[in-house]
PDB file of C-alpha atoms and ligand atoms in Angstrom:
ATOM      1  CA  MET A 238     307.948  27.384  47.337  1.00  0.00           C
ATOM      2  CA  SER A 239     306.578  30.779  46.233  1.00  0.00           C
ATOM      3  CA  THR A 240     302.964  31.945  46.586  1.00  0.00           C
ATOM      4  CA  PRO A 241     301.142  31.442  43.310  1.00  0.00           C
ATOM      5  CA  ASN A 242     297.974  33.077  41.931  1.00  0.00           C
ATOM      6  CA  GLY A 243     295.398  30.271  41.883  1.00  0.00           C
ATOM      7  CA  ARG A 244     293.408  28.883  44.794  1.00  0.00           C
ATOM      8  CA  PHE A 245     294.463  25.803  46.726  1.00  0.00           C
ATOM      9  CA  ILE A 246     291.593  23.983  48.451  1.00  0.00           C
ATOM     10  CA  SER A 247     291.951  20.753  50.425  1.00  0.00           C
ATOM     11  CA  PHE A 248     289.271  18.320  51.580  1.00  0.00           C
ATOM     12  CA  GLU A 249     289.905  16.515  54.862  1.00  0.00           C
ATOM     13  CA  GLY A 250     288.133  14.106  57.168  1.00  0.00           C
ATOM     14  CA  ILE A 251     288.118  10.505  58.305  1.00  0.00           C
ATOM     15  CA  ASP A 252     287.764   7.603  55.848  1.00  0.00           C
ATOM     16  CA  GLY A 253     284.337   7.376  54.237  1.00  0.00           C
ATOM     17  CA  SER A 254     283.234  10.894  55.187  1.00  0.00           C
ATOM     18  CA  GLY A 255     282.359  11.649  51.557  1.00  0.00           C
ATOM     19  CA  LYS A 256     285.377  13.746  50.536  1.00  0.00           C
ATOM     20  CA  SER A 257     285.931  12.109  47.145  1.00  0.00           C
ATOM     21  CA  THR A 258     282.223  12.217  46.277  1.00  0.00           C
ATOM     22  CA  GLN A 259     282.013  15.915  47.148  1.00  0.00           C
ATOM     23  CA  ALA A 260     285.320  16.802  45.494  1.00  0.00           C
ATOM     24  CA  LYS A 261     283.993  15.416  42.190  1.00  0.00           C
ATOM     25  CA  HIS A 262     280.696  17.306  42.569  1.00  0.00           C
ATOM     26  CA  LEU A 263     282.469  20.553  43.383  1.00  0.00           C
ATOM     27  CA  ALA A 264     284.917  20.246  40.483  1.00  0.00           C
ATOM     28  CA  ALA A 265     282.028  19.641  38.053  1.00  0.00           C
ATOM     29  CA  SER A 266     279.990  22.564  39.438  1.00  0.00           C
ATOM     30  CA  LEU A 267     282.904  25.000  39.267  1.00  0.00           C
ATOM     31  CA  LYS A 268     283.852  23.876  35.749  1.00  0.00           C
ATOM     32  CA  ALA A 269     280.235  24.380  34.659  1.00  0.00           C
ATOM     33  CA  GLU A 270     280.559  27.982  35.867  1.00  0.00           C
ATOM     34  CA  GLY A 271     283.682  28.483  33.750  1.00  0.00           C
ATOM     35  CA  TYR A 272     286.414  28.095  36.391  1.00  0.00           C
ATOM     36  CA  GLU A 273     289.594  26.232  35.504  1.00  0.00           C
ATOM     37  CA  VAL A 274     289.807  23.403  38.009  1.00  0.00           C
ATOM     38  CA  ILE A 275     292.236  20.593  38.775  1.00  0.00           C
ATOM     39  CA  LEU A 276     290.923  17.719  40.891  1.00  0.00           C
ATOM     40  CA  THR A 277     293.700  15.790  42.553  1.00  0.00           C
ATOM     41  CA  ARG A 278     294.316  13.594  45.594  1.00  0.00           C
ATOM     42  CA  GLU A 279     296.850  12.381  48.131  1.00  0.00           C
ATOM     43  CA  PRO A 280     298.710  10.194  48.475  1.00  0.00           C
ATOM     44  CA  GLY A 281     299.189  10.523  44.713  1.00  0.00           C
ATOM     45  CA  GLY A 282     298.305  13.193  42.196  1.00  0.00           C
ATOM     46  CA  SER A 283     301.491  12.957  40.099  1.00  0.00           C
ATOM     47  CA  PRO A 284     303.047   9.895  38.428  1.00  0.00           C
ATOM     48  CA  GLY A 285     305.806   9.532  41.042  1.00  0.00           C
ATOM     49  CA  ALA A 286     303.461  10.124  43.968  1.00  0.00           C
ATOM     50  CA  GLU A 287     301.011   7.551  42.594  1.00  0.00           C
ATOM     51  CA  GLU A 288     303.854   5.014  42.710  1.00  0.00           C
ATOM     52  CA  ILE A 289     304.496   5.921  46.338  1.00  0.00           C
ATOM     53  CA  ARG A 290     300.731   5.589  46.979  1.00  0.00           C
ATOM     54  CA  ALA A 291     300.904   1.882  46.219  1.00  0.00           C
ATOM     55  CA  LEU A 292     303.833   1.513  48.629  1.00  0.00           C
ATOM     56  CA  VAL A 293     302.055   3.201  51.529  1.00  0.00           C
ATOM     57  CA  LEU A 294     298.479   1.999  51.054  1.00  0.00           C
ATOM     58  CA  GLN A 295     298.999  -1.646  50.141  1.00  0.00           C
ATOM     59  CA  GLY A 296     300.475  -4.519  52.116  1.00  0.00           C
ATOM     60  CA  GLU A 297     300.850  -5.340  55.767  1.00  0.00           C
ATOM     61  CA  THR A 298     300.175  -2.751  58.458  1.00  0.00           C
ATOM     62  CA  ASP A 299     303.757  -3.091  59.770  1.00  0.00           C
ATOM     63  CA  ARG A 300     305.327  -2.833  56.305  1.00  0.00           C
ATOM     64  CA  TRP A 301     307.070   0.466  57.241  1.00  0.00           C
ATOM     65  CA  SER A 302     308.219   1.919  60.520  1.00  0.00           C
ATOM     66  CA  ALA A 303     306.187   4.919  61.623  1.00  0.00           C
ATOM     67  CA  GLU A 304     309.054   7.275  60.754  1.00  0.00           C
ATOM     68  CA  THR A 305     309.658   5.766  57.294  1.00  0.00           C
ATOM     69  CA  GLU A 306     305.951   6.074  56.598  1.00  0.00           C
ATOM     70  CA  ILE A 307     306.033   9.816  57.369  1.00  0.00           C
ATOM     71  CA  LEU A 308     308.989  10.204  54.998  1.00  0.00           C
ATOM     72  CA  LEU A 309     307.136   8.356  52.227  1.00  0.00           C
ATOM     73  CA  PHE A 310     303.961  10.458  52.573  1.00  0.00           C
ATOM     74  CA  THR A 311     306.077  13.627  52.631  1.00  0.00           C
ATOM     75  CA  ALA A 312     308.086  12.512  49.587  1.00  0.00           C
ATOM     76  CA  ALA A 313     304.851  11.839  47.704  1.00  0.00           C
ATOM     77  CA  ARG A 314     303.528  15.287  48.721  1.00  0.00           C
ATOM     78  CA  ARG A 315     306.714  17.046  47.617  1.00  0.00           C
ATOM     79  CA  ASP A 316     306.500  15.454  44.163  1.00  0.00           C
ATOM     80  CA  HIS A 317     302.771  16.257  43.949  1.00  0.00           C
ATOM     81  CA  MET A 318     303.496  19.899  44.863  1.00  0.00           C
ATOM     82  CA  GLU A 319     306.333  20.251  42.365  1.00  0.00           C
ATOM     83  CA  ARG A 320     304.692  18.513  39.436  1.00  0.00           C
ATOM     84  CA  THR A 321     300.959  19.128  39.805  1.00  0.00           C
ATOM     85  CA  ILE A 322     299.824  21.629  42.446  1.00  0.00           C
ATOM     86  CA  LEU A 323     302.275  24.529  42.062  1.00  0.00           C
ATOM     87  CA  PRO A 324     302.159  24.571  38.230  1.00  0.00           C
ATOM     88  CA  ALA A 325     298.333  24.604  38.335  1.00  0.00           C
ATOM     89  CA  LEU A 326     298.281  27.427  40.897  1.00  0.00           C
ATOM     90  CA  ALA A 327     300.823  29.387  38.876  1.00  0.00           C
ATOM     91  CA  ALA A 328     298.485  29.058  35.887  1.00  0.00           C
ATOM     92  CA  GLY A 329     295.690  30.579  38.003  1.00  0.00           C
ATOM     93  CA  LYS A 330     293.675  27.374  38.421  1.00  0.00           C
ATOM     94  CA  ILE A 331     291.608  26.203  41.362  1.00  0.00           C
ATOM     95  CA  VAL A 332     293.229  23.092  42.828  1.00  0.00           C
ATOM     96  CA  ILE A 333     290.890  20.780  44.744  1.00  0.00           C
ATOM     97  CA  CYS A 334     293.001  18.285  46.653  1.00  0.00           C
ATOM     98  CA  ASP A 335     291.366  15.243  48.279  1.00  0.00           C
ATOM     99  CA  ARG A 336     293.499  15.092  51.484  1.00  0.00           C
ATOM    100  CA  PHE A 337     296.746  17.000  52.128  1.00  0.00           C
ATOM    101  CA  ALA A 338     299.108  17.557  55.065  1.00  0.00           C
ATOM    102  CA  ASP A 339     296.370  17.579  57.732  1.00  0.00           C
ATOM    103  CA  SER A 340     295.846  13.876  56.937  1.00  0.00           C
ATOM    104  CA  THR A 341     299.496  13.176  57.774  1.00  0.00           C
ATOM    105  CA  ARG A 342     299.131  15.237  60.966  1.00  0.00           C
ATOM    106  CA  MET A 343     296.203  13.025  61.994  1.00  0.00           C
ATOM    107  CA  TYR A 344     297.013   9.567  60.599  1.00  0.00           C
ATOM    108  CA  GLN A 345     300.789   9.435  61.025  1.00  0.00           C
ATOM    109  CA  GLY A 346     300.747  11.952  63.869  1.00  0.00           C
ATOM    110  CA  LEU A 347     298.312   9.996  66.027  1.00  0.00           C
ATOM    111  CA  SER A 348     298.117   6.351  64.995  1.00  0.00           C
ATOM    112  CA  ARG A 349     301.492   4.957  66.088  1.00  0.00           C
ATOM    113  CA  GLY A 350     302.362   7.064  69.109  1.00  0.00           C
ATOM    114  CA  ASP A 351     302.550  10.845  69.253  1.00  0.00           C
ATOM    115  CA  LEU A 352     304.579  11.753  66.158  1.00  0.00           C
ATOM    116  CA  ARG A 353     302.848  15.032  65.452  1.00  0.00           C
ATOM    117  CA  ALA A 354     305.981  17.139  66.090  1.00  0.00           C
ATOM    118  CA  LEU A 355     307.976  15.085  63.586  1.00  0.00           C
ATOM    119  CA  VAL A 356     305.217  15.427  60.974  1.00  0.00           C
ATOM    120  CA  ASP A 357     305.166  19.209  61.449  1.00  0.00           C
ATOM    121  CA  GLN A 358     308.972  19.477  61.285  1.00  0.00           C
ATOM    122  CA  LEU A 359     309.173  17.556  58.026  1.00  0.00           C
ATOM    123  CA  HIS A 360     306.288  19.563  56.643  1.00  0.00           C
ATOM    124  CA  SER A 361     307.954  22.894  57.308  1.00  0.00           C
ATOM    125  CA  LEU A 362     311.256  21.600  55.946  1.00  0.00           C
ATOM    126  CA  MET A 363     309.992  20.010  52.718  1.00  0.00           C
ATOM    127  CA  ILE A 364     306.516  21.391  51.930  1.00  0.00           C
ATOM    128  CA  GLY A 365     306.229  24.738  53.703  1.00  0.00           C
ATOM    129  CA  ARG A 366     302.768  25.605  52.544  1.00  0.00           C
ATOM    130  CA  GLU A 367     299.170  25.108  53.657  1.00  0.00           C
ATOM    131  CA  PRO A 368     296.081  25.186  51.455  1.00  0.00           C
ATOM    132  CA  ASP A 369     294.270  28.542  51.156  1.00  0.00           C
ATOM    133  CA  LEU A 370     291.096  26.845  52.387  1.00  0.00           C
ATOM    134  CA  THR A 371     290.416  23.438  53.955  1.00  0.00           C
ATOM    135  CA  LEU A 372     286.951  21.883  54.151  1.00  0.00           C
ATOM    136  CA  LEU A 373     286.646  19.402  57.002  1.00  0.00           C
ATOM    137  CA  PHE A 374     283.974  16.772  56.332  1.00  0.00           C
ATOM    138  CA  ASP A 375     282.920  15.947  59.847  1.00  0.00           C
ATOM    139  CA  MET A 376     280.762  13.025  60.912  1.00  0.00           C
ATOM    140  CA  ASP A 377     280.394  10.133  63.350  1.00  0.00           C
ATOM    141  CA  PRO A 378     283.141   7.579  62.556  1.00  0.00           C
ATOM    142  CA  ASP A 379     280.795   4.634  63.174  1.00  0.00           C
ATOM    143  CA  ILE A 380     278.826   5.589  60.052  1.00  0.00           C
ATOM    144  CA  SER A 381     281.713   6.745  57.854  1.00  0.00           C
ATOM    145  CA  HIS A 382     283.747   3.635  58.665  1.00  0.00           C
ATOM    146  CA  THR A 383     280.917   1.359  57.480  1.00  0.00           C
ATOM    147  CA  ARG A 384     280.797   3.304  54.207  1.00  0.00           C
ATOM    148  CA  ALA A 385     284.595   3.064  53.757  1.00  0.00           C
ATOM    149  CA  VAL A 386     284.765  -0.670  54.430  1.00  0.00           C
ATOM    150  CA  GLU A 387     281.883  -1.376  52.020  1.00  0.00           C
ATOM    151  CA  ARG A 388     283.984   0.094  49.197  1.00  0.00           C
ATOM    152  CA  ASP A 389     286.326  -2.914  49.403  1.00  0.00           C
ATOM    153  CA  SER A 390     289.456  -1.234  47.983  1.00  0.00           C
ATOM    154  CA  ILE A 391     292.941  -2.755  47.740  1.00  0.00           C
ATOM    155  CA  ASP A 392     294.298   0.514  49.195  1.00  0.00           C
ATOM    156  CA  SER A 393     293.123  -0.549  52.625  1.00  0.00           C
ATOM    157  CA  ARG A 394     296.224  -0.492  54.807  1.00  0.00           C
ATOM    158  CA  PHE A 395     294.748   2.264  57.004  1.00  0.00           C
ATOM    159  CA  GLU A 396     291.114   1.267  57.042  1.00  0.00           C
ATOM    160  CA  ASP A 397     291.049  -1.203  59.928  1.00  0.00           C
ATOM    161  CA  PHE A 398     291.872   1.269  62.679  1.00  0.00           C
ATOM    162  CA  GLY A 399     289.788   0.605  65.783  1.00  0.00           C
ATOM    163  CA  ALA A 400     286.806   2.717  66.712  1.00  0.00           C
ATOM    164  CA  GLY A 401     288.845   4.488  69.415  1.00  0.00           C
ATOM    165  CA  LEU A 402     291.418   5.759  66.929  1.00  0.00           C
ATOM    166  CA  GLN A 403     288.730   6.842  64.443  1.00  0.00           C
ATOM    167  CA  LYS A 404     287.101   8.893  67.201  1.00  0.00           C
ATOM    168  CA  ALA A 405     290.475  10.361  68.232  1.00  0.00           C
ATOM    169  CA  MET A 406     291.078  11.394  64.621  1.00  0.00           C
ATOM    170  CA  ARG A 407     287.671  13.042  64.367  1.00  0.00           C
ATOM    171  CA  THR A 408     288.446  15.017  67.524  1.00  0.00           C
ATOM    172  CA  GLY A 409     291.948  15.752  66.226  1.00  0.00           C
ATOM    173  CA  PHE A 410     290.597  17.158  62.968  1.00  0.00           C
ATOM    174  CA  LEU A 411     288.113  19.346  64.880  1.00  0.00           C
ATOM    175  CA  ASP A 412     290.956  20.596  67.113  1.00  0.00           C
ATOM    176  CA  LEU A 413     293.061  21.407  64.032  1.00  0.00           C
ATOM    177  CA  ALA A 414     290.122  23.357  62.592  1.00  0.00           C
ATOM    178  CA  ALA A 415     289.710  25.281  65.843  1.00  0.00           C
ATOM    179  CA  SER A 416     293.427  26.130  65.846  1.00  0.00           C
ATOM    180  CA  ALA A 417     293.315  27.606  62.316  1.00  0.00           C
ATOM    181  CA  PRO A 418     289.790  29.040  61.885  1.00  0.00           C
ATOM    182  CA  GLU A 419     290.832  31.326  59.006  1.00  0.00           C
ATOM    183  CA  ARG A 420     291.810  28.287  56.920  1.00  0.00           C
ATOM    184  CA  PHE A 421     289.157  25.719  57.930  1.00  0.00           C
ATOM    185  CA  ARG A 422     285.416  25.427  57.271  1.00  0.00           C
ATOM    186  CA  ILE A 423     283.548  22.529  58.856  1.00  0.00           C
ATOM    187  CA  ILE A 424     280.957  20.736  56.732  1.00  0.00           C
ATOM    188  CA  ASP A 425     278.350  18.502  58.395  1.00  0.00           C
ATOM    189  CA  ALA A 426     278.958  15.328  56.367  1.00  0.00           C
ATOM    190  CA  ALA A 427     276.141  13.259  57.909  1.00  0.00           C
ATOM    191  CA  ARG A 428     273.533  14.472  55.419  1.00  0.00           C
ATOM    192  CA  ASP A 429     272.481  13.390  51.953  1.00  0.00           C
ATOM    193  CA  ILE A 430     274.908  13.921  49.082  1.00  0.00           C
ATOM    194  CA  ASP A 431     272.956  16.767  47.433  1.00  0.00           C
ATOM    195  CA  ALA A 432     272.556  18.810  50.618  1.00  0.00           C
ATOM    196  CA  ILE A 433     276.284  18.561  51.322  1.00  0.00           C
ATOM    197  CA  ALA A 434     277.104  19.489  47.709  1.00  0.00           C
ATOM    198  CA  VAL A 435     275.012  22.685  47.952  1.00  0.00           C
ATOM    199  CA  ASP A 436     276.712  23.620  51.221  1.00  0.00           C
ATOM    200  CA  THR A 437     280.175  22.830  49.813  1.00  0.00           C
ATOM    201  CA  LEU A 438     279.653  24.931  46.686  1.00  0.00           C
ATOM    202  CA  SER A 439     278.335  27.936  48.610  1.00  0.00           C
ATOM    203  CA  THR A 440     281.249  27.724  51.068  1.00  0.00           C
ATOM    204  CA  ILE A 441     283.745  27.741  48.190  1.00  0.00           C
ATOM    205  CA  LYS A 442     281.940  30.545  46.347  1.00  0.00           C
ATOM    206  CA  ALA A 443     282.046  32.654  49.514  1.00  0.00           C
ATOM    207  CA  HIS A 444     285.797  32.036  49.730  1.00  0.00           C
ATOM    208  CA  LEU A 445     286.363  32.839  46.054  1.00  0.00           C
ATOM    209  CA  GLY A 446     284.395  36.057  46.464  1.00  0.00           C
TER     210      GLY A 446
HETATM  211  P1  ADP B 718     285.956   9.492  51.341  1.00  0.00           P
HETATM  212  O1  ADP B 718     286.588   9.986  50.091  1.00  0.00           O
HETATM  213  O2  ADP B 718     285.819  10.545  52.382  1.00  0.00           O
HETATM  214  O3  ADP B 718     286.582   8.253  51.896  1.00  0.00           O
HETATM  215  P2  ADP B 718     283.760   8.709  49.604  1.00  0.00           P
HETATM  216  O4  ADP B 718     283.305   9.944  48.888  1.00  0.00           O
HETATM  217  O5  ADP B 718     284.605   7.745  48.848  1.00  0.00           O
HETATM  218  O6  ADP B 718     284.445   9.100  50.996  1.00  0.00           O
HETATM  219  O7  ADP B 718     282.442   7.986  50.154  1.00  0.00           O
HETATM  220  C1  ADP B 718     282.502   6.730  50.814  1.00  0.00           C
HETATM  221  C2  ADP B 718     281.288   5.892  50.411  1.00  0.00           C
HETATM  222  O8  ADP B 718     280.099   6.499  50.928  1.00  0.00           O
HETATM  223  C3  ADP B 718     281.071   5.792  48.905  1.00  0.00           C
HETATM  224  O9  ADP B 718     280.576   4.509  48.620  1.00  0.00           O
HETATM  225  C4  ADP B 718     280.039   6.869  48.602  1.00  0.00           C
HETATM  226  O10 ADP B 718     279.260   6.541  47.483  1.00  0.00           O
HETATM  227  C5  ADP B 718     279.216   6.897  49.885  1.00  0.00           C
HETATM  228  N1  ADP B 718     278.756   8.240  50.230  1.00  0.00           N
HETATM  229  C6  ADP B 718     279.400   9.424  50.034  1.00  0.00           C
HETATM  230  N2  ADP B 718     278.691  10.451  50.527  1.00  0.00           N
HETATM  231  C7  ADP B 718     277.570   9.932  51.067  1.00  0.00           C
HETATM  232  C8  ADP B 718     276.423  10.491  51.749  1.00  0.00           C
HETATM  233  N3  ADP B 718     276.313  11.819  51.973  1.00  0.00           N
HETATM  234  N4  ADP B 718     275.474   9.661  52.168  1.00  0.00           N
HETATM  235  C9  ADP B 718     275.585   8.315  51.970  1.00  0.00           C
HETATM  236  N5  ADP B 718     276.615   7.717  51.326  1.00  0.00           N
HETATM  237  C10 ADP B 718     277.611   8.508  50.879  1.00  0.00           C
HETATM  238  P1  TYD B 719     292.043   7.973  50.502  1.00  0.00           P
HETATM  239  O1  TYD B 719     292.249   7.326  49.195  1.00  0.00           O
HETATM  240  O2  TYD B 719     291.667   9.424  50.525  1.00  0.00           O
HETATM  241  O3  TYD B 719     291.024   7.112  51.336  1.00  0.00           O
HETATM  242  P2  TYD B 719     289.563   7.431  51.760  1.00  0.00           P
HETATM  243  O4  TYD B 719     288.808   7.630  50.485  1.00  0.00           O
HETATM  244  O5  TYD B 719     289.179   6.209  52.504  1.00  0.00           O
HETATM  245  O6  TYD B 719     289.557   8.653  52.618  1.00  0.00           O
HETATM  246  O7  TYD B 719     293.325   7.844  51.409  1.00  0.00           O
HETATM  247  C1  TYD B 719     293.855   6.602  51.609  1.00  0.00           C
HETATM  248  C2  TYD B 719     294.317   6.426  53.011  1.00  0.00           C
HETATM  249  O8  TYD B 719     295.552   7.099  53.213  1.00  0.00           O
HETATM  250  C3  TYD B 719     293.363   6.928  54.079  1.00  0.00           C
HETATM  251  O9  TYD B 719     293.051   5.828  54.916  1.00  0.00           O
HETATM  252  C4  TYD B 719     294.180   7.926  54.847  1.00  0.00           C
HETATM  253  C5  TYD B 719     295.602   7.591  54.500  1.00  0.00           C
HETATM  254  N1  TYD B 719     296.514   8.746  54.523  1.00  0.00           N
HETATM  255  C6  TYD B 719     297.478   8.815  55.516  1.00  0.00           C
HETATM  256  O10 TYD B 719     297.557   7.930  56.372  1.00  0.00           O
HETATM  257  N2  TYD B 719     298.344   9.862  55.521  1.00  0.00           N
HETATM  258  C7  TYD B 719     298.301  10.848  54.594  1.00  0.00           C
HETATM  259  O11 TYD B 719     299.116  11.795  54.633  1.00  0.00           O
HETATM  260  C8  TYD B 719     297.304  10.767  53.559  1.00  0.00           C
HETATM  261  C9  TYD B 719     297.234  11.840  52.511  1.00  0.00           C
HETATM  262  C10 TYD B 719     296.435   9.697  53.562  1.00  0.00           C
END
């Protein structure tokens, strides 16, 4: 997959950390300033990947083996890249993606044994690209989990992880950020929505130059 001209930005963090709320704010603010912006999300973001979304996020927790689940998330991502992300980047747009491969590294890589190496292998084989910038929305999982559960969505297959796993994922995301400091910016997500939105916009503007 070649390097296009636009800017590819992903939002990451545990469930309920405010990614979707902030992604919408940021897209609106950038559009108001005249930027061409695509707001998209994973799993999903293209018609085929949205179909896979229903397969992976609905139903019983043991619906898929851990390995099949990684294949499904990667298949959805490949379709999303081909049909939505790469064409938008090639047209010079800013792509804001609510979750990307770091979510697979954390959720599928940590939740059912240590499958991180398999996630990374499939990623390099089938996706082969990281975002230009990743904002990590970091906060205490006890608070974000309450927010996520209150939303009462049908896409809830991953939302009843225990507190221990939520904490491990928070730590895992922070470790990922530390291992790729040029790509990651950490946002303190335990503040009010407006304060986080100001911080998010200024972080992106600094990146855009
Ligand atoms: P995510 O996409 O990370 O799962 P959402 O943006 O969907 O998180 O937010 C989860 C819930 O918390 C939503 O009901 C949202 O309205 C609420 N919320 C988002 N940001 C904040 C915040 N900074 N303070 C309090 N509640 C928030
Ligand atoms: P999302 O709709 O972003 O949920 P939330 O708003 O609660 O963050 O994502 C749905 C779920 O999918 C979320 O619990 C994380 C999970 N997920 C994975 O397990 N692996 C992945 O690769 C992705 C992109 C998401």
